């Protein structure tokens, strides 16, 4: 776990917001309900909710994926993202024990 990269990823308001949304995708992305959330949330849904360009949202998600905060699943032409709860547990442990 690269502490510096994780804290960089968490240092942006929109990235924090995306992580909060992904914590409860059923509540935050109701328009995806009919397709389910087994693979996560479609990047298009995240982009629409964030109100940012697709390239900006993709850059944010790529950074969070590199740090392990989210995982990505490709289904056809679509990419779905979900929180990596194991990474958050490790981060919590790190903060409690080392910081």
Coordinates of C-alpha atoms in Angstrom, one line a residue:
X1 CA 0.0 0.0 0.0
X2 CA 1.6 3.2 -1.2
X3 CA 0.6 5.7 1.5
X4 CA 1.5 8.8 -0.4
X5 CA -0.4 7.8 -3.5
X6 CA -3.5 6.8 -1.5
X7 CA -3.5 10.1 0.4
X8 CA -3.1 12.0 -3.0
X9 CA -6.1 10.1 -4.3
X10 CA -8.1 11.1 -1.3
X11 CA -7.0 14.8 -1.4
X12 CA -9.6 15.7 -4.1
X13 CA -13.2 16.6 -3.2
X14 CA -14.7 14.9 -6.3
X15 CA -12.7 11.7 -5.8
X16 CA -13.8 11.6 -2.2
X17 CA -17.4 12.1 -3.4
X18 CA -17.1 9.3 -5.9
X19 CA -15.9 7.0 -3.2
X20 CA -18.8 8.0 -1.0
X21 CA -21.3 7.4 -3.8
X22 CA -19.7 3.9 -4.5
X23 CA -20.2 3.0 -0.9
X24 CA -23.9 2.8 -1.4
X25 CA -24.4 2.5 -5.2
X26 CA -28.1 1.5 -4.9
X27 CA -28.9 4.8 -3.3
X28 CA -26.6 7.0 -5.4
X29 CA -27.2 5.5 -8.8
X30 CA -30.9 4.7 -9.0
X31 CA -30.9 4.8 -12.8
X32 CA -28.7 1.7 -12.9
X33 CA -31.1 -0.3 -10.6
X34 CA -32.5 -2.3 -13.5
X35 CA -29.1 -3.6 -14.5
X36 CA -27.9 -4.3 -11.0
X37 CA -24.6 -3.6 -9.3
X38 CA -22.8 -7.0 -9.3
X39 CA -20.0 -5.5 -11.4
X40 CA -20.1 -2.1 -9.9
X41 CA -21.3 1.2 -11.3
X42 CA -20.9 2.1 -15.0
X43 CA -18.4 4.9 -15.6
X44 CA -21.0 6.8 -17.5
X45 CA -23.3 6.9 -14.5
X46 CA -20.4 8.2 -12.4
X47 CA -19.6 10.8 -15.0
X48 CA -23.2 12.0 -15.3
X49 CA -23.5 12.3 -11.5
X50 CA -20.2 14.1 -11.1
X51 CA -21.0 16.6 -13.9
X52 CA -17.4 16.4 -15.2
X53 CA -16.0 15.4 -18.5
X54 CA -15.6 11.7 -19.2
X55 CA -11.8 12.1 -19.5
X56 CA -11.6 13.8 -16.1
X57 CA -13.7 11.1 -14.4
X58 CA -11.7 8.4 -16.1
X59 CA -8.5 9.9 -14.9
X60 CA -9.8 10.1 -11.3
X61 CA -11.0 6.5 -11.5
X62 CA -7.7 5.3 -13.0
X63 CA -5.8 6.9 -10.1
X64 CA -8.1 5.3 -7.5
X65 CA -7.7 2.0 -9.3
X66 CA -3.9 2.2 -9.3
X67 CA -4.0 2.9 -5.5
X68 CA -6.3 -0.1 -5.0
X69 CA -9.2 2.0 -3.7
X70 CA -11.5 0.8 -6.5
X71 CA -11.6 -2.2 -8.8
X72 CA -12.7 -2.1 -12.4
X73 CA -14.6 -4.7 -14.4
X74 CA -14.8 -4.6 -18.2
X75 CA -18.1 -5.9 -19.7
X76 CA -18.1 -5.5 -23.5
X77 CA -17.5 -1.8 -24.1
X78 CA -18.4 -0.7 -20.6
X79 CA -16.3 -0.4 -17.5
X80 CA -17.8 -0.7 -14.1
X81 CA -16.2 0.4 -10.8
X82 CA -16.7 -0.6 -7.2
X83 CA -15.0 0.2 -3.9
X84 CA -12.3 -2.2 -2.7
X85 CA -13.5 -2.6 0.9
X86 CA -10.3 -4.6 1.7
X87 CA -8.2 -1.5 0.8
X88 CA -10.3 0.7 3.1
X89 CA -9.9 -1.8 5.9
X90 CA -6.1 -1.8 5.4
X91 CA -6.2 2.0 5.3
X92 CA -8.1 2.2 8.5
X93 CA -5.6 -0.2 10.2
X94 CA -2.7 1.9 8.9
X95 CA -4.2 5.1 10.2
X96 CA -4.9 3.6 13.6
X97 CA -1.5 1.9 14.0
X98 CA 1.0 4.1 12.2
X99 CA -0.4 7.7 12.2

